[in-house]
Short mmCIF file of C-alpha atoms in Angstrom, two decimals:
data_model
loop_
_atom_site.label_atom_id
_atom_site.label_comp_id
_atom_site.label_asym_id
_atom_site.label_seq_id
_atom_site.Cartn_x
_atom_site.Cartn_y
_atom_site.Cartn_z
CA ARG A 161 28.65 -9.90 -31.63
CA ASP A 162 30.53 -7.23 -29.71
CA TYR A 163 28.94 -4.57 -31.94
CA VAL A 164 25.43 -5.89 -31.30
CA ALA A 165 26.18 -6.02 -27.57
CA GLY A 166 27.19 -2.36 -27.50
CA GLY A 167 30.98 -2.47 -27.51
CA SER A 168 33.65 -1.79 -24.91
CA CYS A 169 34.31 1.34 -22.89
CA PRO A 170 36.27 3.65 -25.20
CA SER A 171 37.91 5.61 -22.38
CA LYS A 172 41.42 4.69 -21.22
CA ALA A 173 41.27 7.02 -18.22
CA ASN A 174 42.46 5.76 -14.87
CA ILE A 175 41.07 6.61 -11.43
CA LEU A 176 44.22 6.14 -9.40
CA GLY A 177 43.55 6.94 -5.75
CA LYS A 178 39.81 7.48 -6.15
CA THR A 179 37.43 5.66 -3.83
CA VAL A 180 34.59 3.72 -5.46
CA ILE A 181 31.60 1.96 -3.90
CA VAL A 182 29.81 -0.69 -5.99
CA THR A 183 26.68 -2.27 -4.51
CA GLY A 184 25.88 -5.89 -5.33
CA ALA A 185 29.47 -6.42 -6.46
CA ASN A 186 29.93 -10.08 -5.56
CA THR A 187 28.69 -11.35 -8.93
CA GLY A 188 27.47 -10.38 -12.39
CA ILE A 189 27.66 -6.81 -13.68
CA GLY A 190 28.60 -5.43 -10.27
CA LYS A 191 31.63 -7.67 -9.91
CA GLN A 192 32.79 -6.94 -13.44
CA THR A 193 32.34 -3.19 -12.90
CA ALA A 194 34.41 -3.39 -9.72
CA LEU A 195 37.06 -5.38 -11.57
CA GLU A 196 37.21 -2.87 -14.43
CA LEU A 197 37.58 0.03 -12.00
CA ALA A 198 40.17 -1.83 -9.93
CA ARG A 199 42.23 -2.27 -13.10
CA ARG A 200 42.21 1.53 -13.43
CA GLY A 201 43.70 2.02 -9.97
CA GLY A 202 40.64 2.74 -7.87
CA ASN A 203 40.21 2.06 -4.16
CA ILE A 204 37.26 -0.30 -4.53
CA ILE A 205 34.65 -1.12 -1.87
CA LEU A 206 32.39 -4.07 -2.67
CA ALA A 207 29.10 -3.55 -0.81
CA CYS A 208 27.20 -6.84 -0.57
CA ARG A 209 24.71 -8.75 1.56
CA ASP A 210 26.48 -12.13 1.37
CA MET A 211 29.88 -11.56 2.94
CA GLU A 212 31.26 -14.99 2.03
CA LYS A 213 30.65 -14.31 -1.66
CA CYS A 214 31.77 -10.71 -1.26
CA GLU A 215 35.11 -11.70 0.27
CA ALA A 216 35.61 -14.27 -2.48
CA ALA A 217 34.88 -11.66 -5.16
CA ALA A 218 37.31 -9.20 -3.58
CA LYS A 219 39.98 -11.89 -3.51
CA ASP A 220 39.35 -12.70 -7.19
CA ILE A 221 39.61 -9.04 -8.19
CA ARG A 222 42.79 -8.47 -6.18
CA ARG A 223 44.38 -11.52 -7.78
CA GLU A 224 43.36 -10.60 -11.34
CA THR A 225 44.18 -6.89 -11.18
CA LEU A 226 47.06 -6.92 -8.64
CA ASN A 227 45.25 -4.02 -7.00
CA HIS A 228 45.27 -4.65 -3.27
CA HIS A 229 42.93 -1.76 -2.52
CA VAL A 230 39.82 -3.91 -2.98
CA ASN A 231 37.76 -4.54 0.13
CA ALA A 232 34.48 -6.22 1.07
CA ARG A 233 31.89 -4.47 3.26
CA HIS A 234 28.52 -5.72 4.45
CA LEU A 235 25.45 -3.95 3.06
CA ASP A 236 21.94 -5.36 2.99
CA LEU A 237 19.75 -3.04 0.92
CA ALA A 238 16.67 -4.82 2.27
CA SER A 239 17.45 -3.42 5.73
CA LEU A 240 17.38 0.28 6.59
CA LYS A 241 19.43 -0.50 9.69
CA SER A 242 22.15 -2.16 7.61
CA ILE A 243 22.21 0.78 5.18
CA ARG A 244 22.63 3.27 8.03
CA GLU A 245 25.40 1.20 9.59
CA PHE A 246 27.24 0.87 6.28
CA ALA A 247 26.97 4.59 5.54
CA ALA A 248 28.13 5.53 9.05
CA LYS A 249 31.27 3.38 8.67
CA ILE A 250 32.03 4.84 5.25
CA ILE A 251 31.65 8.39 6.55
CA GLU A 252 33.86 7.63 9.55
CA GLU A 253 36.56 5.54 7.85
CA GLU A 254 36.86 6.89 4.30
CA GLU A 255 38.37 10.30 3.71
CA ARG A 256 36.73 10.56 0.29
CA VAL A 257 34.10 8.83 -1.87
CA HIS A 258 34.41 9.77 -5.53
CA ILE A 259 32.16 7.26 -7.29
CA LEU A 260 28.98 5.51 -6.11
CA VAL A 261 27.66 2.79 -8.41
CA ASN A 262 24.11 1.80 -7.39
CA ASN A 263 24.18 -1.60 -9.07
CA ALA A 264 22.47 -4.12 -6.78
CA ALA A 265 18.97 -5.29 -7.68
CA VAL A 266 16.41 -8.04 -7.37
CA MET A 267 14.22 -8.99 -10.30
CA ARG A 268 10.77 -10.57 -10.47
CA CYS A 269 11.07 -12.37 -7.15
CA PRO A 270 8.00 -13.75 -5.34
CA HIS A 271 5.95 -11.37 -3.19
CA TRP A 272 8.58 -10.97 -0.50
CA THR A 273 9.01 -8.01 1.83
CA THR A 274 12.10 -6.36 3.23
CA GLU A 275 13.04 -6.26 6.90
CA ASP A 276 11.10 -3.00 7.16
CA GLY A 277 7.98 -4.27 5.39
CA PHE A 278 8.51 -2.86 1.90
CA GLU A 279 7.77 -4.86 -1.24
CA MET A 280 11.16 -6.41 -1.99
CA GLN A 281 11.80 -5.04 -5.48
CA PHE A 282 10.72 -1.49 -4.60
CA GLY A 283 12.53 -1.71 -1.27
CA VAL A 284 15.88 -2.87 -2.65
CA ASN A 285 15.99 -1.41 -6.15
CA HIS A 286 14.69 2.01 -5.15
CA LEU A 287 14.33 2.76 -1.44
CA GLY A 288 17.58 1.07 -0.39
CA HIS A 289 19.66 3.01 -2.89
CA PHE A 290 17.63 6.17 -2.21
CA LEU A 291 18.63 6.12 1.47
CA LEU A 292 22.22 5.07 0.77
CA THR A 293 22.75 7.84 -1.78
CA ASN A 294 21.36 10.54 0.47
CA LEU A 295 23.36 9.38 3.50
CA LEU A 296 26.58 9.52 1.46
CA LEU A 297 25.75 12.73 -0.37
CA ASP A 298 27.71 15.09 1.87
CA LYS A 299 30.76 12.82 1.55
CA LEU A 300 30.38 12.83 -2.24
CA LYS A 301 30.08 16.61 -2.26
CA ALA A 302 33.22 16.93 -0.13
CA SER A 303 35.04 14.66 -2.60
CA ALA A 304 33.95 16.55 -5.73
CA PRO A 305 34.21 16.11 -8.60
CA SER A 306 32.31 12.91 -7.92
CA ARG A 307 29.82 10.73 -9.74
CA ILE A 308 26.69 8.75 -8.90
CA ILE A 309 25.80 6.01 -11.37
CA ASN A 310 22.42 4.30 -11.21
CA LEU A 311 21.82 1.04 -13.04
CA SER A 312 18.37 1.19 -14.51
CA SER A 313 16.71 -1.07 -17.05
CA LEU A 314 14.82 -0.77 -20.29
CA ALA A 315 11.96 -2.17 -18.20
CA HIS A 316 11.45 1.30 -16.72
CA VAL A 317 9.61 2.21 -19.95
CA ALA A 318 6.80 -0.15 -18.93
CA GLY A 319 6.76 1.11 -15.36
CA HIS A 320 4.28 3.35 -13.58
CA ILE A 321 4.52 4.93 -10.13
CA ASP A 322 1.34 4.00 -8.28
CA PHE A 323 1.33 6.38 -5.33
CA GLU A 324 -1.82 4.77 -3.97
CA ASP A 325 -0.12 1.39 -3.57
CA LEU A 326 3.67 1.62 -3.87
CA ASN A 327 4.13 -1.50 -1.77
CA TRP A 328 1.51 -3.67 -3.49
CA GLU A 329 -0.66 -4.02 -0.41
CA ARG A 330 -4.02 -3.46 -2.13
CA ARG A 331 -3.58 -5.06 -5.57
CA GLU A 332 -2.94 -8.59 -6.66
CA TYR A 333 0.82 -8.87 -6.87
CA ASP A 334 2.30 -8.70 -10.36
CA THR A 335 6.01 -9.49 -10.16
CA LYS A 336 6.76 -8.01 -13.60
CA ALA A 337 4.88 -4.76 -13.00
CA ALA A 338 6.51 -4.44 -9.58
CA TYR A 339 9.95 -4.79 -11.17
CA CYS A 340 9.17 -2.16 -13.80
CA GLN A 341 7.99 0.28 -11.14
CA SER A 342 11.12 -0.36 -9.07
CA LYS A 343 13.32 0.48 -12.06
CA LEU A 344 11.32 3.57 -13.03
CA ALA A 345 11.33 5.02 -9.52
CA PRO A 346 15.01 6.05 -9.31
CA ARG A 347 14.85 7.42 -12.87
CA VAL A 348 11.74 9.49 -12.22
CA GLY A 349 13.61 11.45 -9.58
CA GLY A 350 13.72 9.21 -6.54
CA LEU A 351 17.46 9.66 -5.99
CA SER A 352 17.32 13.42 -6.32
CA LEU A 353 17.07 16.10 -3.73
CA PRO A 354 13.86 18.07 -3.78
CA GLY A 355 14.04 21.31 -5.66
CA GLY A 356 16.56 20.02 -8.24
CA SER A 357 18.45 23.15 -9.19
CA GLU A 358 17.95 24.70 -5.77
CA ARG A 359 19.39 21.74 -3.87
CA GLY A 360 22.17 21.04 -6.32
CA VAL A 361 21.80 17.36 -7.20
CA CYS A 362 19.21 15.76 -9.39
CA SER A 363 18.55 12.20 -10.42
CA PRO A 364 18.36 11.42 -14.12
CA PRO A 365 16.53 12.53 -16.00
CA CYS A 366 16.04 15.95 -14.44
CA PRO A 367 14.16 18.81 -16.15
CA SER A 368 15.78 21.40 -13.90
CA LEU A 369 19.35 20.15 -13.91
CA PRO A 370 21.75 22.40 -12.01
CA SER A 371 25.10 23.57 -13.27
CA PRO A 372 27.80 20.98 -12.45
CA SER A 373 29.72 23.80 -10.79
CA GLY A 374 27.07 23.83 -8.05
CA THR A 375 28.10 20.77 -6.06
CA GLY A 376 30.50 18.91 -8.33
CA VAL A 377 28.33 15.78 -8.04
CA THR A 378 26.94 14.35 -11.27
CA VAL A 379 24.21 11.71 -11.52
CA ASN A 380 23.56 9.53 -14.55
CA ALA A 381 21.55 6.39 -15.21
CA LEU A 382 22.02 3.52 -17.62
CA HIS A 383 20.48 0.43 -19.14
CA PRO A 384 23.34 -2.10 -19.29
CA GLY A 385 21.52 -4.42 -21.69
CA VAL A 386 20.30 -7.94 -21.05
CA ALA A 387 23.10 -9.92 -19.46
CA ARG A 388 23.72 -13.49 -18.40
CA THR A 389 23.70 -12.98 -14.65
CA GLU A 390 21.98 -14.34 -11.55
CA LEU A 391 19.51 -11.44 -11.65
CA GLY A 392 17.09 -13.42 -13.83
CA ARG A 393 16.98 -16.48 -11.62
CA HIS A 394 13.33 -15.87 -10.69
CA THR A 395 12.14 -15.47 -14.30
CA GLY A 396 12.33 -19.15 -15.23
CA MET A 397 14.52 -18.45 -18.26
CA HIS A 398 17.41 -20.47 -16.91
CA SER A 399 15.29 -23.59 -16.45
CA SER A 400 13.30 -23.29 -19.67
CA ALA A 401 14.12 -25.94 -22.27
CA PHE A 402 12.45 -23.76 -24.92
CA SER A 403 14.66 -20.81 -24.07
CA SER A 404 17.80 -22.93 -23.95
CA PHE A 405 17.38 -24.88 -27.19
CA THR A 406 15.00 -22.91 -29.43
CA LEU A 407 16.18 -19.40 -28.60
CA GLY A 408 19.76 -20.31 -27.69
CA PRO A 409 21.43 -18.87 -30.83
CA ILE A 410 19.47 -15.60 -30.50
CA PHE A 411 20.35 -15.32 -26.82
CA TRP A 412 24.02 -15.91 -27.63
CA LEU A 413 23.96 -12.99 -30.06
CA LEU A 414 21.88 -10.51 -28.08
CA VAL A 415 22.47 -11.37 -24.41
CA LYS A 416 25.67 -9.84 -23.07
CA SER A 417 28.31 -11.36 -20.89
CA PRO A 418 28.67 -9.60 -17.51
CA GLN A 419 31.98 -8.19 -18.75
CA LEU A 420 30.34 -6.49 -21.74
CA ALA A 421 27.34 -5.37 -19.67
CA ALA A 422 29.73 -3.64 -17.25
CA GLN A 423 31.20 -1.43 -19.95
CA THR A 424 28.54 1.29 -19.65
CA SER A 425 28.86 1.73 -15.89
CA THR A 426 32.65 1.75 -16.33
CA TYR A 427 32.33 4.41 -19.03
CA LEU A 428 30.10 6.64 -16.89
CA ALA A 429 32.52 6.26 -13.98
CA VAL A 430 35.77 7.13 -15.74
CA ALA A 431 35.26 8.92 -19.06
CA GLU A 432 36.91 12.33 -19.02
CA GLU A 433 34.48 13.61 -21.66
CA LEU A 434 31.61 13.01 -19.23
CA GLU A 435 33.08 15.27 -16.56
CA GLY A 436 30.23 17.62 -15.64
CA VAL A 437 27.63 15.67 -17.66
CA SER A 438 24.64 14.97 -15.44
CA GLY A 439 20.98 14.01 -15.54
CA LYS A 440 21.36 11.74 -18.56
CA TYR A 441 20.16 8.24 -19.39
CA PHE A 442 22.41 5.91 -21.37
CA ASP A 443 21.46 2.78 -23.29
CA GLY A 444 24.79 1.06 -23.69
CA LEU A 445 27.36 3.73 -24.51
CA LYS A 446 24.88 6.11 -26.13
CA GLU A 447 22.67 8.74 -24.52
CA LYS A 448 18.98 8.01 -25.04
CA ALA A 449 15.66 9.59 -24.10
CA PRO A 450 13.96 7.82 -21.16
CA ALA A 451 10.26 7.10 -20.69
CA PRO A 452 8.02 10.22 -20.54
CA GLU A 453 7.01 9.55 -16.92
CA ALA A 454 10.70 9.64 -16.00
CA GLU A 455 10.79 13.31 -17.01
CA ASP A 456 7.73 14.41 -15.04
CA GLU A 457 9.04 16.85 -12.44
CA GLU A 458 5.81 16.88 -10.43
CA VAL A 459 5.94 13.08 -10.09
CA ALA A 460 9.62 13.34 -9.18
CA GLN A 461 8.99 15.77 -6.34
CA ARG A 462 6.13 13.67 -5.00
CA LEU A 463 8.16 10.48 -5.15
CA TRP A 464 11.11 12.06 -3.36
CA ALA A 465 8.91 13.24 -0.53
CA GLU A 466 7.18 9.87 -0.20
CA SER A 467 10.47 7.96 -0.37
CA ALA A 468 11.99 10.20 2.30
CA ARG A 469 8.97 9.58 4.53
CA LEU A 470 9.15 5.82 4.06
CA VAL A 471 12.85 5.52 4.93
CA GLY A 472 12.77 8.14 7.68
CA LEU A 473 14.95 10.69 5.91
CA GLU A 474 14.64 14.23 7.17
CA MET A 475 15.77 17.41 5.43
CA SER A 476 17.42 20.02 7.59
CA ARG A 477 16.86 23.72 6.95
CA GLY A 478 19.93 23.86 4.75
CA SER A 479 20.78 21.61 1.83
CA SER A 480 22.26 18.83 3.92
CA VAL A 481 20.52 15.57 4.56
CA ARG A 482 20.11 13.89 7.89
CA GLY A 483 19.52 10.18 7.84
CA GLN A 484 17.83 9.85 11.18
CA PRO A 485 14.38 8.32 11.60
CA LEU A 486 11.69 10.99 11.76
CA ASP A 487 10.55 9.91 15.21
CA GLU A 488 13.96 10.33 16.81
#
């Protein structure tokens, strides 16, 4: 079963003294990733919306790993204000940030909107992490070598970036299609800086990937596999008698535990052999080609510009990023 599920992280490397941020780390893959990295000596920051659950998760991880450098911080990716506040505190209080794991996500929820009026899946899965990553980018550069790890999904293959209606305001809402778009967006280039090689950081996959010696920041994406987590609570699978009884044995074989699903993000965070490897997409522990649209540089540039406009991110004349609203 472990072989079918993809296996465990082969690297034994530790990250003693390195600071790690894991979004959505109070449960599921995020919590297990934080636990795995805490075992390896990291200074772990759990970034979550629900602080009661976040504090409980941090307590669990401290108890299990005996690593007392595990802390809970409030971050609501459905709120641009919350993201800015979180990033400002990190920049002020943390000397270094070495690893950013963009893990949090919502999946196939009803047609909800974020605090700022974005379709929830696009707003959280893409725009929230887009703003967070760019606000922390200078800190990551100053901490180099550092790594950005984006949790994607095999669902990105079925996604399409509809620039005419990114927020599903004109079409009849399709929760599955909206999820697929939200998982394709970061992969198509939405967490990159415009001008890839010129700016020095590029989201996976990136046709014009810069030399790692440029900024010392690498960016990779992954599909963790299908896992038994709370992410699928809106799909109906948990309440389906057919799924539970008829497909139960198949699910047991193919659906990963959160611990196994966290092995890929752990691997991308710590593996010494991945030092300097950037712009790649991993399915489990193996590099894999992403969907063709994810490699379209023209789409990537357009999406970056539109995402920056939506979240109020402004580029200065240099390569730094300012996270102030455009009207300020």
